[in-house]
Short mmCIF file of C-alpha atoms and ligand atoms in Angstrom, two decimals:
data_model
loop_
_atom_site.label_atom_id
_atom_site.label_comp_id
_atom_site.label_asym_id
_atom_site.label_seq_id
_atom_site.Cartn_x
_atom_site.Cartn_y
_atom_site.Cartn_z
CA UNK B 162 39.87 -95.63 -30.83
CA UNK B 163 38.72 -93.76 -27.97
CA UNK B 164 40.27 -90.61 -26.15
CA UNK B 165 42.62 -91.27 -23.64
CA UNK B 166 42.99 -89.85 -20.41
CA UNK B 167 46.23 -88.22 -20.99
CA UNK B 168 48.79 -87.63 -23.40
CA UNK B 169 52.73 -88.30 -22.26
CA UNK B 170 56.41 -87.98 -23.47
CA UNK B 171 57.11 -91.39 -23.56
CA UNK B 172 60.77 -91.36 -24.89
CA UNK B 173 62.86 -88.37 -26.25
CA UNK B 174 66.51 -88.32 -27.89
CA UNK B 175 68.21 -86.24 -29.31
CA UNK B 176 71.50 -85.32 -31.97
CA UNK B 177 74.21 -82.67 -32.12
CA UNK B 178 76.67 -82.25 -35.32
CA UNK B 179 79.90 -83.39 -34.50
CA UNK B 180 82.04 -80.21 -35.48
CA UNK B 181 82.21 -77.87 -32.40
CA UNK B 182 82.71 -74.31 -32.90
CA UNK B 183 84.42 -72.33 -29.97
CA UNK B 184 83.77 -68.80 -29.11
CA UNK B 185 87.64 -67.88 -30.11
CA UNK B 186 87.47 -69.90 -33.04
CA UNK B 187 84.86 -67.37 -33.87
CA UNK B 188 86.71 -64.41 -32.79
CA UNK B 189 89.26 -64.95 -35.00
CA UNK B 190 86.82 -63.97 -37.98
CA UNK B 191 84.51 -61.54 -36.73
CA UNK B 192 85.42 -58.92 -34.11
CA UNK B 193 84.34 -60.15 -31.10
CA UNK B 194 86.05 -61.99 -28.02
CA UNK B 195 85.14 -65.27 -25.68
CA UNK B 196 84.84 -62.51 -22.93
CA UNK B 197 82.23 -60.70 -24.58
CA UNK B 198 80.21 -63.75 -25.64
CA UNK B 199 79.99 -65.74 -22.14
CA UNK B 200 79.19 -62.37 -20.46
CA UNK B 201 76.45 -61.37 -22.95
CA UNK B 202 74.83 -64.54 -23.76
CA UNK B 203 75.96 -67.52 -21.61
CA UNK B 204 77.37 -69.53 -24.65
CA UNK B 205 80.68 -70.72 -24.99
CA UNK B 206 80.60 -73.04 -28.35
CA UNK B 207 78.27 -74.20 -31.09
CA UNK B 208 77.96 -77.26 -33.11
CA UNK B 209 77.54 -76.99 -36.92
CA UNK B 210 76.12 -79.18 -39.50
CA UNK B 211 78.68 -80.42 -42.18
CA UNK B 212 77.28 -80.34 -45.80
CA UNK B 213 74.77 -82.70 -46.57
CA UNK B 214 74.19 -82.69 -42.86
CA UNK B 215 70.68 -81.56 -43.09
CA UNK B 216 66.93 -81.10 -40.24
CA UNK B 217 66.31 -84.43 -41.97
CA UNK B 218 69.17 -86.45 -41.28
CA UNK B 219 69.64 -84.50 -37.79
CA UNK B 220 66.14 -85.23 -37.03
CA UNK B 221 65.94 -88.75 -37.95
CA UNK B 222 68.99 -89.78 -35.03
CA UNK B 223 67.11 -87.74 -32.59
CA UNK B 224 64.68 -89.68 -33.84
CA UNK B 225 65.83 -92.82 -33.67
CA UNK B 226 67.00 -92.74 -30.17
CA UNK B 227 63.98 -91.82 -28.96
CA UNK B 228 62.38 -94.54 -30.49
CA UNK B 229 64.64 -97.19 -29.82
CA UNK B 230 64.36 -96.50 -26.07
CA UNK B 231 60.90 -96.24 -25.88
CA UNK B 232 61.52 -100.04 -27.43
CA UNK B 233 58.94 -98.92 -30.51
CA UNK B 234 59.54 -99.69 -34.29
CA UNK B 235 59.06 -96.93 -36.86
CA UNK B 236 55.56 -99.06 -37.84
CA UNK B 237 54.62 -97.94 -34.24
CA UNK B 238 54.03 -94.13 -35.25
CA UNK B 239 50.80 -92.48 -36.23
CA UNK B 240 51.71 -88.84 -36.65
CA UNK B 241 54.99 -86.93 -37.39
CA UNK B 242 55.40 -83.17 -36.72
CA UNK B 243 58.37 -81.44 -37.61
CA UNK B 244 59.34 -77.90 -35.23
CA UNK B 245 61.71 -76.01 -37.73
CA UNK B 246 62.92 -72.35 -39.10
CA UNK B 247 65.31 -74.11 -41.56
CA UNK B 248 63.51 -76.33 -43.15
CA UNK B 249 65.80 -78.87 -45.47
CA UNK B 250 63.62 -77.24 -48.55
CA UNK B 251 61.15 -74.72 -49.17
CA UNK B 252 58.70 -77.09 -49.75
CA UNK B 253 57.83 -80.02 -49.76
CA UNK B 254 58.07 -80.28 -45.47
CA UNK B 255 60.81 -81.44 -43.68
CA UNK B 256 58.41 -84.01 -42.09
CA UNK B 257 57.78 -86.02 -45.43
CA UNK B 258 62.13 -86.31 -45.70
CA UNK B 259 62.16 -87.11 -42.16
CA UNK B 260 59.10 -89.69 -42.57
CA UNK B 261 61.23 -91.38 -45.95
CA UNK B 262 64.00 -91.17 -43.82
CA UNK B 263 63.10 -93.28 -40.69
CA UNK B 264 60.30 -95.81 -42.79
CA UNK B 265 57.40 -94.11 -41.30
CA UNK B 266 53.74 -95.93 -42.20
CA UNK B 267 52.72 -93.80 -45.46
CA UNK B 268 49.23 -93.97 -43.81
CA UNK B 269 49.63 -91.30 -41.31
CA UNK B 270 49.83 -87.33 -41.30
CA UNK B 271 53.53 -85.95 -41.36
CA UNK B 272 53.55 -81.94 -41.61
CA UNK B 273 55.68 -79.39 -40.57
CA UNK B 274 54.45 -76.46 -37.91
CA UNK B 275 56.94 -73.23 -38.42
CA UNK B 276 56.85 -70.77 -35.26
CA UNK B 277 60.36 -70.42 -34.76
CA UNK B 278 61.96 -70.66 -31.42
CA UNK B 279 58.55 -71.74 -29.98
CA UNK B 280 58.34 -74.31 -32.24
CA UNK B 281 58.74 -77.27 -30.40
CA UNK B 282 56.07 -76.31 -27.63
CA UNK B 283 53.84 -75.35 -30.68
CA UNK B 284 54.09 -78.67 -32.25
CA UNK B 285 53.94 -80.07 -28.87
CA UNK B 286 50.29 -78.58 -27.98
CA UNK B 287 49.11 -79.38 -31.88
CA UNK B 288 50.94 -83.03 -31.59
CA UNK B 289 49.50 -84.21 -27.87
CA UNK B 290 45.94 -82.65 -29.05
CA UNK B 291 45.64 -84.90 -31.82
CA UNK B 292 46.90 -87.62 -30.09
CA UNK B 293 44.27 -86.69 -27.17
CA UNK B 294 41.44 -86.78 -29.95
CA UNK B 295 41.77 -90.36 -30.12
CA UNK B 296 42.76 -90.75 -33.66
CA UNK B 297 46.03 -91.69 -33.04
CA UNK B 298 47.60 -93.46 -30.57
CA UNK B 299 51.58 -92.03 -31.60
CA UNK B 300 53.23 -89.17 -32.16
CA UNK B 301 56.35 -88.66 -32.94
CA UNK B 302 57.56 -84.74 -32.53
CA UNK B 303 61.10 -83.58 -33.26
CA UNK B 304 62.18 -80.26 -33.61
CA UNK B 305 65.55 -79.50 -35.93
CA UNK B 306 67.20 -76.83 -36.60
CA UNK B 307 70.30 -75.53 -39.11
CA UNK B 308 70.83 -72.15 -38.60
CA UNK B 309 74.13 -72.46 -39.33
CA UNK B 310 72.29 -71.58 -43.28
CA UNK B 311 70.65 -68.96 -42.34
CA UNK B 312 72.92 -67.05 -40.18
CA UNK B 313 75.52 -63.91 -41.60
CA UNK B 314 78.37 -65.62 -40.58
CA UNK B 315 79.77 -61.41 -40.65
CA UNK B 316 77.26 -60.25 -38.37
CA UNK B 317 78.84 -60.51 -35.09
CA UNK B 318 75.69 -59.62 -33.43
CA UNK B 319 74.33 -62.45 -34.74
CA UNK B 320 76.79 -65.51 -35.42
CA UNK B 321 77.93 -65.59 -32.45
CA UNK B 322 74.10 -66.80 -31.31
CA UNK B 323 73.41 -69.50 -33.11
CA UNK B 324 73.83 -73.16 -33.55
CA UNK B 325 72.70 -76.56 -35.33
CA UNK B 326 70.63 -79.43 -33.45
CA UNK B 327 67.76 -81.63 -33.20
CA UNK B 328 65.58 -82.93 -30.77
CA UNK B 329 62.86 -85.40 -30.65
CA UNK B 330 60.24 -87.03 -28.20
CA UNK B 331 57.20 -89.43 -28.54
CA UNK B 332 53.64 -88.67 -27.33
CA UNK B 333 51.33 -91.52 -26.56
CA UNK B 334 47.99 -92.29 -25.55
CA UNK B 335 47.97 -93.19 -21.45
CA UNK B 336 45.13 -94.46 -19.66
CA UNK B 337 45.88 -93.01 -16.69
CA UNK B 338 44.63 -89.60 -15.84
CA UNK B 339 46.46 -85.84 -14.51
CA UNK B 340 49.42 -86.52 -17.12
CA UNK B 341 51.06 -85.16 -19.78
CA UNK B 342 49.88 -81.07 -20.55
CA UNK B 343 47.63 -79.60 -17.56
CA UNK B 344 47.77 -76.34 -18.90
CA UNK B 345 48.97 -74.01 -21.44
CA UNK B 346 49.47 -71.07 -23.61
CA UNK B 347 50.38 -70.32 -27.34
CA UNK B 348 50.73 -66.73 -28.35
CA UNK B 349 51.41 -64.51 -31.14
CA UNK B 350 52.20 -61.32 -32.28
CA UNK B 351 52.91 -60.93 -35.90
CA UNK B 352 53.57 -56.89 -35.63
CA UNK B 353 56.53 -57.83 -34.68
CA UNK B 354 57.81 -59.59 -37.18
CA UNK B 355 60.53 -57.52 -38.19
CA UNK B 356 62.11 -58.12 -34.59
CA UNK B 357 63.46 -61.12 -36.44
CA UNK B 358 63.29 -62.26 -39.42
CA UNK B 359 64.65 -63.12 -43.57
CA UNK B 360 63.49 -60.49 -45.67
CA UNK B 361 64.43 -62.80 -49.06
CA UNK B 362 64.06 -66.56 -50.19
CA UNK B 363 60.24 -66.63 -49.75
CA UNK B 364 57.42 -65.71 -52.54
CA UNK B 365 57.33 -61.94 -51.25
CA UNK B 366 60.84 -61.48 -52.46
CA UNK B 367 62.67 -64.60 -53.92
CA UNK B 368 66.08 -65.33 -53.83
CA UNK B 369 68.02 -63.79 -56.89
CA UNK B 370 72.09 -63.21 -57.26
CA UNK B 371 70.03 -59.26 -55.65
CA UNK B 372 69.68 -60.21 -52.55
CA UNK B 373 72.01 -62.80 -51.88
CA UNK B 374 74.53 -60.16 -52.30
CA UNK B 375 72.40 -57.82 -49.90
CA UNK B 376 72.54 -60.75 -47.53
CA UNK B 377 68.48 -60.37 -47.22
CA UNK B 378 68.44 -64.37 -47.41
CA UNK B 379 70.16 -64.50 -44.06
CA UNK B 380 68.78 -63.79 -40.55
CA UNK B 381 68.05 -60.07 -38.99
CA UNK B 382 67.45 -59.25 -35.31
CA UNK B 383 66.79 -56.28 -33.17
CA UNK B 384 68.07 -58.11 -30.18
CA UNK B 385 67.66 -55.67 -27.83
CA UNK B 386 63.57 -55.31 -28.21
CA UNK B 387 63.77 -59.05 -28.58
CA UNK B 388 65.34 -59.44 -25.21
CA UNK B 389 62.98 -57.31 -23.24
CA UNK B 390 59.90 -58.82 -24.73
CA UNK B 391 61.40 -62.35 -24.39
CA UNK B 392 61.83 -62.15 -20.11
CA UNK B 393 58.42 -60.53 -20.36
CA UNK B 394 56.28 -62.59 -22.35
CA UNK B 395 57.95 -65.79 -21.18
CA UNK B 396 57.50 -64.70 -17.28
CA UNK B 397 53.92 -63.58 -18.29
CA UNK B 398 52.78 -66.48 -19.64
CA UNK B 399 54.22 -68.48 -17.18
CA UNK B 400 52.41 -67.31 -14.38
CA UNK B 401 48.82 -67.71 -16.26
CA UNK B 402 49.45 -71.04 -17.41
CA UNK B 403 50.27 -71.90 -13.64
CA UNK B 404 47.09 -69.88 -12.48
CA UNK B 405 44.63 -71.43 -15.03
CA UNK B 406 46.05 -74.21 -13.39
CA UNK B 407 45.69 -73.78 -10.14
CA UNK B 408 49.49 -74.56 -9.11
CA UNK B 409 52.17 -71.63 -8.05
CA UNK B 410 56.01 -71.49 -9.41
CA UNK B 411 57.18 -73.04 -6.21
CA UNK B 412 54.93 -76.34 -6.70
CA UNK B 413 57.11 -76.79 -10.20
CA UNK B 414 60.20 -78.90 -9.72
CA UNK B 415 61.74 -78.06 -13.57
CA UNK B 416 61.57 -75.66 -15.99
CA UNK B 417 62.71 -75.79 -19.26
CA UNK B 418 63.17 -72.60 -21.06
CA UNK B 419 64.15 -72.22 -24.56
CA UNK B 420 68.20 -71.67 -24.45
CA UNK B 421 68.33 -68.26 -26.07
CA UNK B 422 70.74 -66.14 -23.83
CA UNK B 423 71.34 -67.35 -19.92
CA UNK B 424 70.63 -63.61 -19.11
CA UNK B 425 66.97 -63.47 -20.23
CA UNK B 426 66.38 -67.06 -18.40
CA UNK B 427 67.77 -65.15 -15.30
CA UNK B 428 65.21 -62.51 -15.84
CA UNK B 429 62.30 -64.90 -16.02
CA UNK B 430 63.74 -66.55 -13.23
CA UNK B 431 63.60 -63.40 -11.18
CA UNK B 432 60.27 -61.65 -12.06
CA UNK B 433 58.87 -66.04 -10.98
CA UNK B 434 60.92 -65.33 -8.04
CA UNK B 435 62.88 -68.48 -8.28
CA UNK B 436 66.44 -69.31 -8.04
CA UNK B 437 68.04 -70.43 -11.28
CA UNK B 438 68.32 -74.08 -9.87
CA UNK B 439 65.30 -75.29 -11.27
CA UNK B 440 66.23 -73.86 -14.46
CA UNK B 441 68.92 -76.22 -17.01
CA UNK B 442 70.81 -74.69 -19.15
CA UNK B 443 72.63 -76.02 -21.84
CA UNK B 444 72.99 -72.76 -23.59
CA UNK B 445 76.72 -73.00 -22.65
CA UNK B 446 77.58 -75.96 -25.18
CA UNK B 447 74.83 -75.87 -27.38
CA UNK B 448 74.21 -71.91 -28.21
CA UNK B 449 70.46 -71.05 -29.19
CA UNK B 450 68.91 -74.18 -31.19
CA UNK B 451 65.53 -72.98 -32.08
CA UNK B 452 62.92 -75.49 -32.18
CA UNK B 453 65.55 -78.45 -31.14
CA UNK B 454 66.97 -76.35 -27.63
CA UNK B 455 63.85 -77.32 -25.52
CA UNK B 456 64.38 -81.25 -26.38
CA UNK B 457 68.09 -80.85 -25.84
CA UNK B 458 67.49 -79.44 -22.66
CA UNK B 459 64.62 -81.67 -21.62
CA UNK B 460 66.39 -84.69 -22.37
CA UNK B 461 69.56 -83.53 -20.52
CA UNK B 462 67.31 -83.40 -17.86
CA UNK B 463 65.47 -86.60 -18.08
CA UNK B 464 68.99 -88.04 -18.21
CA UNK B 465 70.35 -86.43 -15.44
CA UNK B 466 67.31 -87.88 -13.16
CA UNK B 467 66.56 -84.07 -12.91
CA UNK B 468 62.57 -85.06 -13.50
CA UNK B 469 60.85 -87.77 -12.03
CA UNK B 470 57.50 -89.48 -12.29
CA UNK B 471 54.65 -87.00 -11.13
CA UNK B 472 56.80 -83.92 -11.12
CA UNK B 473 55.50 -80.85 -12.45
CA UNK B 474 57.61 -79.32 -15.68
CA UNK B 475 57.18 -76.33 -17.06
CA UNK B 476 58.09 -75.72 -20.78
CA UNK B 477 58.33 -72.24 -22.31
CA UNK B 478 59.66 -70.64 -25.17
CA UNK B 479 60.21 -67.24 -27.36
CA UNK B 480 60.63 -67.04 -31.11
CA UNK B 481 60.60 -65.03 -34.51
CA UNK B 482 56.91 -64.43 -35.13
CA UNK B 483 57.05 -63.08 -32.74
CA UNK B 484 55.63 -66.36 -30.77
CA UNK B 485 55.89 -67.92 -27.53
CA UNK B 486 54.59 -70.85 -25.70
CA UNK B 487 54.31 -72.42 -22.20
CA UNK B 488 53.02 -75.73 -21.36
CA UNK B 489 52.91 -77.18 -17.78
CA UNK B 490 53.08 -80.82 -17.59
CA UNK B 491 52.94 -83.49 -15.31
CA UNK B 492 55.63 -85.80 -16.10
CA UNK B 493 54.94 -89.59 -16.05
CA UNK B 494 58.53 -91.02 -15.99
CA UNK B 495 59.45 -92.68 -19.63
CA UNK B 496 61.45 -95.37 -20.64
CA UNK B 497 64.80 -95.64 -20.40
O1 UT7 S 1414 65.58 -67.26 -29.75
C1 UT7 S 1414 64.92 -66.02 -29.59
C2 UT7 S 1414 65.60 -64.99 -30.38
N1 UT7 S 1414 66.82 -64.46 -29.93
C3 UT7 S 1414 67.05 -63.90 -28.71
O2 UT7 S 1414 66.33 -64.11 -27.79
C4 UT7 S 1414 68.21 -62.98 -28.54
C5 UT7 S 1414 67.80 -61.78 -27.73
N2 UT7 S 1414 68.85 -60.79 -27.56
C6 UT7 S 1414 70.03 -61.02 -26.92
O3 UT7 S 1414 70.28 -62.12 -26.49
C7 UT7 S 1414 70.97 -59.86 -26.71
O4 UT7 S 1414 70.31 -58.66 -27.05
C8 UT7 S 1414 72.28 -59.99 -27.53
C9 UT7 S 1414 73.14 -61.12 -26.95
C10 UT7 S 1414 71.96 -60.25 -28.97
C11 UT7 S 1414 73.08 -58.69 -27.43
O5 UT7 S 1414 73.33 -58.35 -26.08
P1 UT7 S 1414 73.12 -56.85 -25.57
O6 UT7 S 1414 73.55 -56.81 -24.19
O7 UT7 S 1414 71.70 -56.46 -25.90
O8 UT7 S 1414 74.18 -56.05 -26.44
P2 UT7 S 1414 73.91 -54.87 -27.46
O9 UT7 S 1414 73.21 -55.35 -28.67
O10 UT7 S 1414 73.33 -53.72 -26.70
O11 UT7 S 1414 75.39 -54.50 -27.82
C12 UT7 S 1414 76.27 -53.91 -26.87
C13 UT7 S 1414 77.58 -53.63 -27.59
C14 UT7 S 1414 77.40 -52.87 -28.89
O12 UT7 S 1414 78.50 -51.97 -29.01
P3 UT7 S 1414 78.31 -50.42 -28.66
O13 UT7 S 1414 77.23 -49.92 -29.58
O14 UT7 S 1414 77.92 -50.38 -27.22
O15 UT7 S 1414 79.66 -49.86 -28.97
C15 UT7 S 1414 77.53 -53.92 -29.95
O16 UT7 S 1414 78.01 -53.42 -31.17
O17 UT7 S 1414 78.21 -54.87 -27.94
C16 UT7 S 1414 78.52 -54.86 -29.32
N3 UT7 S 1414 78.44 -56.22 -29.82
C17 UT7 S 1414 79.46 -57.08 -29.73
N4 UT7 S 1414 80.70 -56.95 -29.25
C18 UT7 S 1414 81.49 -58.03 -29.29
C19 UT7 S 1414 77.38 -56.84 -30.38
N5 UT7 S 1414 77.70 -58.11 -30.67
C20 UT7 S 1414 78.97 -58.28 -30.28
C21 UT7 S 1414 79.87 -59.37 -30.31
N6 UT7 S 1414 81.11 -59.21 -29.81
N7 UT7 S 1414 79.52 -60.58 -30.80
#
């Protein structure tokens, strides 16, 4: 097959757990208050995956609805990537489950890509890429997330964060040219690892009755570095995606940042010098995702009618690694 001119979203779709946690259910078991929790972070609830309620199964309805209304059959997919920081399993990949799960073709690549919070613009840059090689003509990226298993539900600096989801969307070839990603940037700096992280549960330090009783299997964050950074990076890389580019902030009619706290999307807002208008949130209802919040938000968009066909869109994200990513697309308008 040969390379196409451009690579596009073609469908996305997306699935919440039912059970909604609210910010005073929360406060009734670690000290903290609704008050506190809007103010600081923007969120006001949570969902959270019931047992058995796995990135897998969450994945595969996102999934599904994003095939089913780009009208394609699970036959139809060459390539599956999987965004995720809570992978069903340590090994193998969340992407073979999901691929058993929806009937995937066993002839075609299906591997997970772990960067955290930045993990769905990650998988989306590796994903459109290999799509743009001309090797395959599908992809099908989701992003999925229960951090509802990772999180010290006794940390209330933490818990209060968090929350399950998935998102999906599917790339495909398009002969028409100036789609899909114009520009972008993926970015890394592992010295800061330790911002965020699990110090137990991998090979370094395995879990034992130790550390699950040290809670070193759950999720650590220096949130006040990691805020700083994240309005800094995100802005930064931002403005030289749009440069190499050749566009400006004001020529972008969406952006989609990764739903982490409404106060650092303000701050990127600000040092772009945009209102926060172009910027949905969904932070409110949802709390940070991960890898699924920029599908959740995107497709809240889509659905909206907040992007149309040729619009610019701007996806960026910030995540344990530390990592971050921002891709500027032009969007050609999917099916419904
Ligand atoms: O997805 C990417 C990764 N994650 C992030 O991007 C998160 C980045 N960080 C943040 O969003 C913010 O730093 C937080 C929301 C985590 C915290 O907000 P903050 O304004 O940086 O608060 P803080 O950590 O400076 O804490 C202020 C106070 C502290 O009390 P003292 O020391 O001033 O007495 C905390 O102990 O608020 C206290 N506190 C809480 N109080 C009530 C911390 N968590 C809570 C809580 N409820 N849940």
């Amino acid at each position: 097959m040969r390379a196409p001119a451009s690579v596009i979203i073609r469908s996305v779709g997306i699935h919440a757990p039912e059970r909604r946690v609210t910010n005073e259910e929360l406060s009734r078991t670690v000290d903290t208050s609704d008050e506190w929790i809007r103010t600081r972070s923007g969120i006001g609830e949570r969902r959270i995956a019931g047992p058995g309620e796995n990135p897998s199964d969450m994945g595969a309805k996102a999934a599904a609805q994003a095939l089913e209304r780009a009208g394609l059959r699970p036959e139809d997919i060459d390539l599956l990537v999987v965004a995720t920081m809570t992978p069903d399993l340590p090994f193998p990949s969340t992407a073979c489950l999901l691929q058993a799960k929806l009937g995937l073709r066993k002839d075609i690549p299906c591997f997970d890509v772990s960067a955290a919070c930045s993990g769905f613009v990650y998988g989306l840059q590796v994903a459109s890429d290999m799509v743009r090689s001309g090797r395959y003509r599908r992809a099908l990226l989701v992003g999925a997330e229960k951090l509802s298993s990772v999180v010290d539900w006794s940390d209330r600096a933490t818990c209060v964060l968090f929350g399950d989801a998935a998102g999906a969307a599917v790339l495909e070839a398009c002969d028409e040219p100036g789609f899909g990603i114009l520009a972008g940037e993926l970015g890394a700096d592992g010295a800061n690892a330790e911002l965020l992280y699990a110090a137990a549960g991998g090979s370094a330090k395995p879990a034992s009755a130790a550390t699950v009783a040290a809670g070193e299997h759950c999720l650590r964050m220096n949130g006040k570095e990691v805020f700083k950074l994240a309005v800094r990076v995100m802005a930064g890389a931002c403005e030289r995606v749009l440069a190499a580019a050749g566009s400006d902030a004001s020529k972008v009619a969406l952006f989609i940042p990764h739903q982490a706290n409404i106060r650092i999307i303000q701050g990127v807002a600000e040092q772009l010098g945009l209102g926060m208008e172009r910027f949905p949130l969904n932070l409110e209802r949802y709390g940070n995702t991960s890898a699924a919040s920029i599908p959740l938000a995107l497709e809240q968009a889509w659905r909206e009618g907040r992007v149309r066909h040729g619009d610019l869109v701007l996806l960026v994200a910030f995540g344990a690694g530390l990592t971050w990513g921002a891709l500027l697309l032009r969007w050609h308008e999917p099916s419904r």
